Coordinates of C-alpha atoms in Angstrom, one line a residue:
Chain A
M24 CA -3.8 -4.8 -22.8
L25 CA -4.4 -8.1 -21.5
T26 CA -6.9 -7.4 -19.0
K27 CA -8.6 -4.2 -20.0
I28 CA -12.6 -4.5 -20.2
E29 CA -15.1 -2.9 -23.0
L30 CA -18.9 -2.9 -21.8
L31 CA -21.4 -1.1 -22.4
N32 CA -19.4 1.8 -24.3
H33 CA -17.0 2.4 -20.7
T34 CA -13.5 1.4 -19.7
F35 CA -12.6 -1.1 -17.3
K36 CA -9.2 -0.7 -16.8
S37 CA -9.4 -4.0 -15.2
P38 CA -12.3 -6.6 -14.3
I39 CA -11.3 -5.8 -10.4
L40 CA -13.9 -3.3 -9.0
V41 CA -14.3 -3.3 -5.3
A42 CA -17.7 -3.8 -3.6
S43 CA -19.7 -1.9 -1.9
G44 CA -19.3 -1.6 1.6
T45 CA -16.0 -2.8 1.8
F46 CA -14.5 0.3 0.2
G47 CA -16.0 3.4 1.7
Y48 CA -15.9 6.2 -1.2
G49 CA -12.8 5.7 -2.1
D50 CA -11.3 8.3 0.3
E51 CA -10.6 7.0 3.4
V52 CA -7.8 4.4 2.0
A53 CA -6.0 7.4 -0.3
G54 CA -2.7 6.5 2.6
L55 CA -2.8 3.3 1.0
I56 CA -3.7 2.3 -1.9
D57 CA -4.1 4.3 -5.7
V58 CA -8.0 3.9 -5.9
N59 CA -7.0 5.1 -9.8
Q60 CA -5.6 1.5 -10.8
L61 CA -8.8 -0.3 -9.8
G62 CA -11.4 -1.4 -13.0
G63 CA -13.6 0.9 -10.8
I64 CA -15.1 1.3 -7.0
I65 CA -18.8 0.4 -6.0
T66 CA -19.3 2.8 -3.2
K67 CA -21.1 1.6 0.2
S68 CA -25.3 1.8 -0.4
V69 CA -26.8 5.2 0.3
T70 CA -30.0 5.3 0.8
L71 CA -32.1 8.9 1.0
E72 CA -31.8 9.3 4.6
P73 CA -28.9 9.3 6.9
R74 CA -29.2 5.9 9.0
E75 CA -27.9 4.9 11.8
G76 CA -27.5 1.0 11.0
N77 CA -27.9 -1.8 13.8
A78 CA -27.0 -1.9 17.4
P79 CA -23.3 -3.4 18.2
P80 CA -22.8 -6.8 17.3
R81 CA -22.4 -6.4 14.3
I82 CA -19.9 -8.4 12.9
A83 CA -18.1 -11.7 13.4
E84 CA -15.1 -13.6 12.1
T85 CA -15.8 -16.9 10.4
S86 CA -14.4 -19.7 9.5
A87 CA -12.9 -18.0 6.0
G88 CA -15.3 -15.5 6.4
M89 CA -17.4 -13.2 8.7
L90 CA -20.9 -12.5 9.1
N91 CA -21.9 -9.0 8.9
S92 CA -25.2 -7.4 10.5
I93 CA -24.5 -3.0 9.6
G94 CA -27.5 -2.5 9.4
L95 CA -26.6 0.4 6.0
A96 CA -25.3 2.8 8.1
N97 CA -25.1 5.7 5.5
L98 CA -24.2 9.5 6.0
G99 CA -28.3 9.5 3.7
V100 CA -28.4 10.6 -0.1
E101 CA -27.8 14.5 0.2
K102 CA -24.2 14.6 1.9
Y103 CA -23.3 12.2 0.0
C104 CA -24.4 14.3 -3.1
H105 CA -22.4 17.5 -1.1
T106 CA -19.3 15.6 0.2
K107 CA -18.5 12.2 -1.5
L108 CA -19.7 13.1 -5.1
P109 CA -17.0 15.8 -5.4
Q110 CA -14.4 13.5 -4.3
L111 CA -15.5 10.5 -6.5
N112 CA -15.5 13.0 -9.6
K113 CA -11.7 13.4 -9.2
L114 CA -11.2 10.1 -9.4
E115 CA -9.8 8.2 -12.5
T116 CA -12.0 4.7 -11.9
K117 CA -14.9 3.8 -12.7
V118 CA -17.5 5.1 -10.0
I119 CA -20.8 3.5 -9.3
I120 CA -22.8 4.4 -6.5
N121 CA -24.7 0.7 -4.8
I122 CA -28.2 2.5 -3.7
A123 CA -30.7 1.4 -1.1
G124 CA -34.6 1.6 -0.4
F125 CA -37.7 0.6 0.9
G126 CA -40.1 1.1 -1.6
I127 CA -40.1 1.9 -5.0
D128 CA -40.9 5.7 -4.1
D129 CA -37.5 5.9 -1.7
Y130 CA -35.5 4.2 -4.4
V131 CA -36.8 6.7 -7.3
K132 CA -36.3 9.7 -5.2
T133 CA -32.0 8.1 -4.1
L134 CA -32.2 7.9 -7.9
Q135 CA -32.9 11.0 -8.7
I136 CA -31.1 13.1 -6.2
L137 CA -28.5 11.9 -7.5
E138 CA -29.0 12.8 -11.2
N139 CA -29.8 16.2 -9.9
H140 CA -25.9 16.3 -9.0
D141 CA -23.2 16.8 -11.0
G142 CA -21.3 13.2 -10.6
N143 CA -19.3 11.6 -13.7
H144 CA -19.9 8.2 -12.2
A145 CA -20.4 5.6 -14.4
G146 CA -24.1 4.1 -13.0
Y147 CA -25.6 2.8 -10.5
E148 CA -25.6 -0.8 -8.4
I149 CA -29.0 -1.1 -6.6
N150 CA -29.0 -3.0 -3.5
I151 CA -32.1 -4.9 -3.8
S152 CA -30.4 -7.6 -1.1
C153 CA -29.8 -6.4 1.9
P154 CA -30.5 -8.8 4.7
N155 CA -29.5 -7.1 7.1
V156 CA -32.7 -4.7 7.3
K157 CA -36.7 -5.5 7.9
S158 CA -37.4 -5.1 4.3
G159 CA -33.9 -3.7 3.6
G160 CA -35.1 -4.0 -0.3
M161 CA -35.1 -7.7 0.1
Q162 CA -38.7 -7.9 -0.6
F163 CA -37.6 -6.7 -4.2
G164 CA -34.9 -9.4 -4.3
V165 CA -37.4 -12.3 -3.6
D166 CA -40.3 -11.4 -5.7
A167 CA -39.2 -11.6 -9.5
V168 CA -42.0 -9.4 -10.1
M169 CA -41.4 -6.4 -8.1
T170 CA -37.8 -6.6 -9.3
E171 CA -39.0 -6.0 -12.7
S172 CA -41.4 -3.2 -12.0
L173 CA -38.5 -1.4 -9.4
T174 CA -35.9 -1.9 -12.5
S175 CA -38.3 -0.7 -15.7
E176 CA -38.7 2.5 -12.4
M177 CA -35.6 2.9 -11.8
R178 CA -34.7 2.8 -15.8
K179 CA -37.0 5.8 -16.1
H180 CA -34.7 7.7 -14.5
T181 CA -31.4 7.3 -15.8
N182 CA -29.5 6.2 -19.0
K183 CA -26.4 5.4 -17.3
L184 CA -25.4 1.5 -16.0
L185 CA -28.2 -0.2 -13.8
I186 CA -27.2 -2.5 -12.3
L187 CA -29.0 -4.9 -10.2
K188 CA -27.1 -6.6 -7.2
L189 CA -29.1 -10.2 -6.8
S190 CA -29.3 -12.2 -3.8
P191 CA -28.2 -15.8 -3.2
N192 CA -31.2 -15.8 -0.9
V193 CA -33.9 -17.5 -3.2
T194 CA -34.9 -20.8 -4.5
K195 CA -34.5 -19.8 -8.5
I196 CA -31.8 -16.4 -8.5
E197 CA -31.9 -16.8 -13.0
D198 CA -36.0 -16.0 -12.1
I199 CA -35.0 -12.4 -10.8
A200 CA -32.3 -12.3 -13.2
M201 CA -34.5 -12.4 -15.9
A202 CA -37.3 -10.1 -14.1
A203 CA -34.5 -7.2 -13.3
E204 CA -32.9 -7.6 -17.4
A205 CA -36.2 -7.5 -18.7
G206 CA -37.1 -4.5 -16.3
G207 CA -34.4 -2.6 -18.8
A208 CA -30.5 -3.5 -16.6
D209 CA -27.3 -2.8 -17.8
M210 CA -25.7 -5.2 -16.1
I211 CA -26.4 -8.3 -13.1
S212 CA -24.0 -8.3 -10.1
A213 CA -23.8 -11.9 -8.0
I214 CA -24.4 -12.6 -5.3
N215 CA -24.8 -10.1 -2.3
T216 CA -23.8 -11.9 1.2
V217 CA -25.7 -15.4 2.4
V218 CA -27.7 -15.8 5.2
G219 CA -25.9 -16.9 7.9
M220 CA -25.4 -16.9 12.1
G221 CA -23.5 -18.1 15.3
I222 CA -24.1 -19.0 18.7
N223 CA -21.7 -17.8 21.0
I224 CA -22.1 -20.8 23.9
H225 CA -20.5 -19.5 26.9
N226 CA -23.5 -16.4 27.3
R227 CA -25.7 -18.3 25.0
K228 CA -26.0 -15.7 22.8
P229 CA -26.1 -15.1 18.6
V230 CA -22.4 -13.5 17.8
L231 CA -24.7 -10.9 15.7
N232 CA -27.1 -8.1 17.1
T233 CA -30.0 -9.5 15.6
V234 CA -29.6 -13.2 15.4
F235 CA -28.6 -13.6 10.8
G236 CA -26.5 -11.9 9.3
G237 CA -24.8 -12.1 5.6
L238 CA -21.8 -14.1 5.6
S239 CA -19.4 -13.2 3.6
G240 CA -15.8 -14.1 2.5
P241 CA -13.7 -16.8 0.6
A242 CA -15.8 -19.4 2.5
I243 CA -19.1 -18.4 -0.1
K244 CA -17.2 -18.8 -3.4
P245 CA -19.1 -21.8 -4.1
I246 CA -22.2 -20.5 -3.9
A247 CA -21.7 -17.3 -5.5
L248 CA -19.6 -19.5 -8.2
A249 CA -23.0 -21.1 -9.2
N250 CA -25.2 -18.5 -8.9
V251 CA -22.9 -16.5 -11.4
H252 CA -23.6 -19.3 -13.6
K253 CA -26.4 -20.1 -13.3
I254 CA -27.9 -16.3 -14.0
Y255 CA -25.2 -16.8 -17.1
K256 CA -27.4 -19.4 -18.3
A257 CA -30.3 -17.4 -18.2
V258 CA -29.5 -13.8 -19.4
S259 CA -27.8 -11.8 -21.5
V260 CA -26.6 -8.5 -20.2
P261 CA -23.2 -8.6 -18.8
I262 CA -23.0 -10.3 -14.8
I263 CA -20.2 -9.2 -12.3
G264 CA -19.4 -11.7 -10.2
I265 CA -19.0 -11.7 -6.3
G266 CA -18.6 -14.0 -3.5
G267 CA -14.9 -14.3 -1.8
I268 CA -13.0 -13.8 -4.3
S269 CA -9.3 -13.4 -3.3
T270 CA -7.4 -14.4 -5.9
A271 CA -6.4 -14.1 -9.9
E272 CA -7.1 -17.5 -10.7
D273 CA -10.8 -17.0 -8.4
V274 CA -11.2 -13.9 -11.3
I275 CA -10.9 -16.1 -13.5
E276 CA -13.1 -18.9 -12.5
F277 CA -16.3 -16.5 -12.0
I278 CA -15.1 -15.4 -15.6
M279 CA -15.6 -19.1 -16.9
A280 CA -18.6 -19.5 -15.2
G281 CA -20.4 -16.1 -17.0
A282 CA -19.0 -13.3 -15.4
D283 CA -17.1 -10.1 -17.3
L284 CA -15.9 -8.4 -14.5
V285 CA -15.6 -9.4 -11.0
Q286 CA -15.7 -7.1 -7.4
V287 CA -13.5 -7.8 -4.3
G288 CA -15.3 -7.0 -1.2
T289 CA -14.6 -9.0 2.4
S290 CA -10.8 -9.9 1.7
N291 CA -10.3 -6.2 1.1
F292 CA -10.8 -5.8 4.9
K293 CA -7.6 -7.8 5.5
D294 CA -5.5 -6.4 2.6
P295 CA -7.0 -3.3 1.6
S296 CA -4.2 -3.8 -1.3
I297 CA -5.1 -6.8 -2.1
G298 CA -7.5 -5.8 -5.5
L299 CA -4.1 -4.4 -7.6
K300 CA -2.7 -7.7 -5.7
I301 CA -4.8 -9.9 -7.8
T302 CA -4.6 -7.4 -10.9
K303 CA -1.2 -7.9 -11.5
G304 CA -1.1 -11.8 -10.7
L305 CA -3.7 -11.4 -13.9
E306 CA -1.8 -10.9 -16.6
P307 CA 0.5 -14.3 -16.2
L308 CA -2.2 -15.9 -16.2
C309 CA -3.7 -15.0 -19.7
K310 CA -0.6 -15.7 -20.6
T311 CA -0.6 -19.4 -19.3
L312 CA -4.4 -19.8 -20.7
E313 CA -3.1 -17.9 -24.1
V314 CA -5.6 -15.4 -24.1
T315 CA -4.9 -11.8 -25.7
N316 CA -7.9 -10.3 -23.7
I317 CA -9.1 -11.9 -20.5
H318 CA -13.2 -11.0 -21.6
D319 CA -12.1 -14.3 -24.4
L320 CA -12.6 -16.2 -21.4
K321 CA -15.9 -15.4 -20.7
G322 CA -18.1 -18.5 -20.6
T323 CA -15.7 -20.5 -21.9
L324 CA -16.1 -23.4 -19.0
E325 CA -16.3 -27.4 -20.9
Y326 CA -19.1 -29.1 -19.4
Y327 CA -18.0 -33.3 -19.0
Chain B
M21 CA -2.2 6.1 8.4
V22 CA 0.6 3.8 6.2
N23 CA 0.5 -0.1 5.4
E24 CA 4.0 -0.7 6.9
V25 CA 6.4 -3.9 6.7
A26 CA 7.4 -3.3 10.3
S27 CA 10.4 -6.1 11.5
V28 CA 10.1 -8.0 14.9
I29 CA 12.9 -6.3 17.1
S30 CA 11.6 -8.2 20.2
N31 CA 8.8 -10.5 21.2
Y32 CA 9.0 -11.8 24.3
E33 CA 6.7 -12.8 27.5
I34 CA 6.5 -9.8 30.6
A35 CA 4.3 -12.0 32.9
S36 CA 3.1 -14.8 33.1
N37 CA 1.3 -14.8 29.7
Y38 CA 1.6 -11.6 29.1
W39 CA 3.7 -10.6 26.2
Q40 CA 5.4 -7.7 24.7
A41 CA 6.6 -7.3 21.2
I42 CA 8.5 -4.7 19.6
L43 CA 8.9 -3.5 16.0
K44 CA 10.7 -1.5 13.8
A45 CA 8.0 0.9 12.0
P46 CA 9.3 4.5 11.0
E47 CA 6.1 5.4 9.5
I48 CA 3.9 4.2 12.3
S49 CA 6.1 5.6 14.9
R50 CA 6.6 9.2 13.5
M51 CA 3.8 9.4 13.3
A52 CA 1.5 7.6 16.8
K53 CA 0.1 9.4 19.2
P54 CA -1.1 7.4 22.6
G55 CA -4.5 5.7 22.5
Q56 CA -3.7 4.8 18.7
F57 CA -3.5 1.4 17.5
I58 CA -2.3 -0.8 14.8
N59 CA -4.4 -3.3 12.9
I60 CA -2.3 -6.3 12.5
L61 CA -2.4 -9.4 10.0
P62 CA -0.2 -11.9 12.5
I63 CA 1.0 -14.1 9.0
K64 CA 1.4 -13.5 6.0
N65 CA -1.3 -16.1 4.7
W66 CA -3.2 -15.5 7.5
P67 CA -6.7 -17.7 6.7
K68 CA -9.4 -15.8 8.4
M69 CA -10.7 -12.0 7.1
M70 CA -9.8 -9.7 10.0
R71 CA -6.4 -8.7 11.2
R72 CA -5.8 -8.1 15.0
P73 CA -6.2 -4.7 16.4
M74 CA -4.0 -4.0 18.7
S75 CA -2.9 -0.8 21.3
I76 CA 0.3 0.6 20.3
A77 CA 1.9 0.4 24.0
S78 CA 5.4 2.6 23.7
N79 CA 6.8 4.5 21.1
E80 CA 10.3 6.1 20.6
H81 CA 13.5 5.3 18.0
E82 CA 11.4 4.2 15.3
N83 CA 10.3 1.2 17.4
I84 CA 6.7 0.8 18.3
S85 CA 5.4 -2.0 20.8
I86 CA 2.2 -3.8 21.7
I87 CA 1.2 -5.6 24.4
Y88 CA -0.5 -8.5 24.0
K89 CA -2.8 -12.3 26.0
V90 CA -2.0 -15.1 23.6
V91 CA -5.7 -15.9 23.4
G92 CA -6.2 -17.5 20.3
E93 CA -4.8 -18.3 16.3
G94 CA -4.2 -15.1 15.9
T95 CA -2.3 -14.8 18.8
Q96 CA -0.9 -17.7 19.0
Y97 CA 0.9 -16.8 15.5
I98 CA 2.2 -13.2 17.1
S99 CA 4.0 -15.1 19.9
D100 CA 5.7 -16.8 16.8
W101 CA 7.1 -13.9 15.9
K102 CA 11.2 -13.9 16.0
E103 CA 13.7 -10.7 15.4
G104 CA 14.2 -10.3 12.5
S105 CA 10.2 -11.7 11.5
K106 CA 8.3 -9.1 8.5
V107 CA 5.0 -8.6 10.2
D108 CA 2.3 -6.7 7.9
I109 CA 1.1 -3.3 10.3
I110 CA -1.7 -0.7 9.0
G111 CA -1.8 2.5 11.2
P112 CA -2.0 4.5 13.3
L113 CA -5.4 4.1 13.5
G114 CA -7.8 6.0 15.9
N115 CA -8.7 9.2 17.8
T116 CA -5.5 10.2 20.6
W117 CA -6.4 10.6 24.8
P118 CA -7.7 14.1 25.4
E119 CA -5.2 17.2 25.9
F120 CA -4.3 18.1 28.9
N121 CA -4.0 20.9 30.8
D122 CA -3.8 21.5 34.1
E123 CA -6.0 18.3 34.7
Y124 CA -4.4 15.5 37.2
P125 CA -4.4 12.2 35.7
I126 CA -5.0 8.6 37.0
L127 CA -3.9 6.2 34.8
I128 CA -5.8 2.7 34.6
G129 CA -5.0 -0.7 32.9
G130 CA -6.9 -4.0 33.4
G131 CA -4.6 -6.6 31.8
V132 CA -3.6 -5.6 28.4
G133 CA -5.8 -2.2 28.3
I134 CA -2.3 -1.2 30.4
A135 CA -1.1 -0.7 26.8
P136 CA -2.8 2.4 25.8
I137 CA -2.2 3.6 29.4
L138 CA 1.6 2.8 29.0
Y139 CA 2.2 4.8 25.7
L140 CA 0.2 7.7 27.4
Q141 CA 2.1 7.3 31.1
D142 CA 5.5 7.6 29.0
K143 CA 4.3 11.3 27.8
F144 CA 3.8 12.6 31.1
S145 CA 7.0 11.1 32.6
S146 CA 8.8 12.4 29.4
E147 CA 7.2 15.6 30.2
G148 CA 7.5 15.7 33.8
I149 CA 3.9 15.9 34.4
K150 CA 2.6 14.6 38.2
H151 CA 0.8 11.7 37.6
H152 CA -1.1 7.9 39.1
L153 CA -0.5 5.0 37.6
I154 CA -3.6 2.0 38.8
M155 CA -2.7 -1.4 37.0
G156 CA -5.6 -4.1 37.9
A157 CA -5.0 -8.2 37.2
K158 CA -6.4 -11.2 38.1
T159 CA -3.0 -12.2 40.1
G160 CA 0.7 -11.0 41.4
S161 CA 2.1 -13.2 38.8
E162 CA 0.6 -11.4 35.5
H163 CA 2.4 -8.0 36.9
F164 CA 5.8 -6.7 35.2
L165 CA 5.8 -3.6 37.3
E166 CA 6.5 -2.7 41.1
H167 CA 3.9 -1.4 43.5
S168 CA 5.1 1.3 44.3
P169 CA 2.8 4.0 46.2
D170 CA 5.1 6.6 47.3
D171 CA 6.0 6.9 43.6
G172 CA 2.2 7.1 42.4
L173 CA 2.1 3.5 41.4
L174 CA -0.9 1.5 42.4
L175 CA -1.2 -2.3 41.8
T176 CA -3.9 -4.6 42.5
T177 CA -4.6 -8.3 42.0
D178 CA -8.0 -9.9 42.8
D179 CA -6.2 -12.3 45.3
G180 CA -3.8 -10.1 46.7
T181 CA -0.6 -11.8 45.8
I182 CA 0.8 -7.8 44.9
G183 CA -0.3 -5.3 46.1
I184 CA -3.8 -3.9 46.7
K185 CA -6.2 -6.6 46.9
G186 CA -9.3 -6.5 44.8
T187 CA -9.9 -4.5 41.1
V188 CA -8.9 -1.4 40.0
I189 CA -11.8 0.7 42.5
R190 CA -10.2 0.0 45.1
A191 CA -6.9 1.7 44.3
L192 CA -9.1 4.6 43.2
E193 CA -11.1 5.2 46.4
A194 CA -7.3 4.6 47.7
I195 CA -6.3 8.1 46.0
F196 CA -9.4 10.1 46.3
H197 CA -9.8 8.9 51.1
T198 CA -6.4 10.6 50.8
P199 CA -6.6 13.6 52.4
S200 CA -5.2 16.2 48.6
D201 CA -6.0 19.3 47.5
I202 CA -5.7 18.4 44.2
R203 CA -9.7 18.8 43.0
N204 CA -9.2 18.4 39.1
Y205 CA -8.6 14.8 38.1
R206 CA -8.9 13.3 35.3
I207 CA -9.3 9.9 34.5
C208 CA -8.0 8.0 31.4
A209 CA -8.2 4.4 31.2
C210 CA -8.6 0.9 29.3
G211 CA -9.5 -2.9 29.9
P212 CA -12.0 -4.9 30.1
S213 CA -16.1 -4.3 29.9
P214 CA -17.2 -4.8 34.0
M215 CA -13.9 -2.4 34.0
L216 CA -14.9 0.0 32.8
N217 CA -17.8 0.1 33.0
A218 CA -17.3 0.3 37.9
I219 CA -14.6 3.3 36.4
K220 CA -17.6 5.3 34.4
Q221 CA -19.7 4.0 37.6
F222 CA -17.3 6.1 40.1
A223 CA -15.9 8.6 38.0
S224 CA -19.7 9.3 37.4
D225 CA -20.6 9.3 41.7
Y226 CA -17.6 11.6 42.4
S227 CA -17.9 13.8 39.4
I228 CA -15.0 13.3 37.2
E229 CA -14.1 13.3 33.4
C230 CA -13.0 10.0 32.8
F231 CA -11.4 8.7 29.0
V232 CA -12.2 5.0 28.1
A233 CA -10.2 3.0 25.2
L234 CA -12.9 0.3 23.9
E235 CA -11.6 -2.6 22.2
T236 CA -14.5 -3.9 20.3
M237 CA -15.1 -5.9 17.7
M238 CA -13.4 -4.8 14.6
A239 CA -12.5 -5.4 11.0
C240 CA -11.1 -3.0 8.8
G241 CA -10.6 -0.4 11.0
F242 CA -10.5 2.7 9.9
G243 CA -14.5 3.5 9.4
I244 CA -15.5 1.6 6.3
C245 CA -17.1 -1.8 7.5
Q246 CA -18.6 -0.2 10.3
G247 CA -18.8 -2.4 12.7
C248 CA -17.2 -1.4 15.6
S249 CA -20.4 0.7 16.8
I250 CA -20.5 2.0 19.7
E251 CA -23.5 3.3 21.8
R252 CA -23.8 6.3 22.3
E253 CA -24.9 8.1 25.7
Q254 CA -27.0 10.7 23.5
N255 CA -29.0 10.0 20.7
S256 CA -31.8 12.9 20.8
D257 CA -32.5 12.8 16.7
A258 CA -31.4 9.9 16.2
G259 CA -34.8 9.1 14.1
S260 CA -32.6 9.6 10.8
S261 CA -29.1 10.7 11.7
Y262 CA -25.3 8.6 10.9
R263 CA -23.0 8.4 13.8
K264 CA -25.0 9.8 16.1
K265 CA -26.8 6.9 18.1
Y266 CA -23.9 4.5 17.1
S267 CA -20.8 5.8 16.7
L268 CA -17.2 4.4 15.1
A269 CA -14.4 2.5 17.7
C270 CA -11.6 2.9 15.0
I271 CA -12.2 6.4 13.6
D272 CA -14.5 8.5 16.3
G273 CA -12.5 6.5 18.7
P274 CA -11.3 3.6 20.7
V275 CA -10.6 7.1 22.9
F276 CA -14.4 8.1 23.8
Q277 CA -15.6 10.3 26.6
T278 CA -17.4 8.0 29.3
N279 CA -20.5 10.5 29.6
E280 CA -20.8 10.0 26.2
I281 CA -21.9 6.4 25.6
K282 CA -24.1 4.4 27.1
N283 CA -21.9 1.5 28.1
C284 CA -18.2 0.8 28.3

């Protein structure tokens, strides 16, 4: 298998996972695609308490992307455990639960509740990078010391994969990545959305209720790639590359830049089966690039 | 919900800048109910990230249709669809209009908002259920139906070129100011926000049940992106809740009872 990835005692059917917030809990798309063919699914951010999210408008279209400010709307961890976990357990792909919080206690309690339920999930992706909620974890995402404290605190409570999802909205993402690694993170996900805004010139209002939101989609791919490469140079833990991926070539770029796995996000909205289409495109590309496994391409970028 | 490759049966302008495309989509046709919508990829290599959600305007013999105005890049591409073109659509999406028992339907469509209203009207017509249909437009050239008050079909235009001069509210008033034994009216409407808010107010003033199909910015169309939030009227325990203060137009709607939402 050219695209099977063995990583940290886990077998991923392919390097293609679907990003948090762009694939729900896997059940919504049941009629459209076979989720089990994906490398994995990262579920929508779950918080300790249910959350309504932000006032509308929450999304807007941009050139080659979209702005969103959902505000971590979600059903809360208790309901997640009772209604979503049982069906996620039936999936034959890697399930990674994305957790968001507002303080270390918050994150840890959510993690503990999830750990106390029977879940087959492979691990957790910790969202310390939501740009759309006041103190939505962002105070961690921009501060290396707090990132390390949060990571090491969460590390005490789980043996499953602990993945820290980083924000590009920082001066030096390497510092945050190194802090996550020092705190005991198994992997780094990068990047979350890039802060952006848009204006409706006719009513002079911002296109999002919260004025600023998170930009995603192909528009941010070069930013994502640069950040992944910077992280790759700074840490030794595996990296999951995220940001504007919509083709098999994009995936290879991320892997050459240093990623082990990738997540497809916003493109799922346009085409819910994009992840599977990209997966199909990877095998011939691997043959063209003359590798026996796609993982052999990790970090093979050659400088001038 | 399925992702279906539909084939274009026809696509032409039915009134000034109002287009109707008929699509052969057997699977979606089999499942669809009035009020539901499809999410359309306007062209194969659509460069943007969002599909274009559109209400189903009719459904018969494996064929569904949409009614649209050319307002931007997406609808420009859609207007270029030719007979036999293959189109990637996801549907049917969303909820449906409420069940009618003995309520008397007043159906109101404004602009392209007429689409989900016509699908509902088809249902009433085929079941022989008496109803009123009001359609509003800016001017006569935008209308593709005949003003026919005796048959319960009332057209309005802002400039008075066809039918009743003024907004659809003038037509509603005409119905309510005509002596009648009917007591249990129920309004079903779709159109621009100002029109729907005016109808919401009218329904509240006259204590009539009123349902609207709402249009919002939307990405996925089936509850994943959470982008299409609608603020609800009842939000008493919104302190720690989910989808009580904000509903999602794609899965909780697009049809809402007006007394349940803050604004249309």
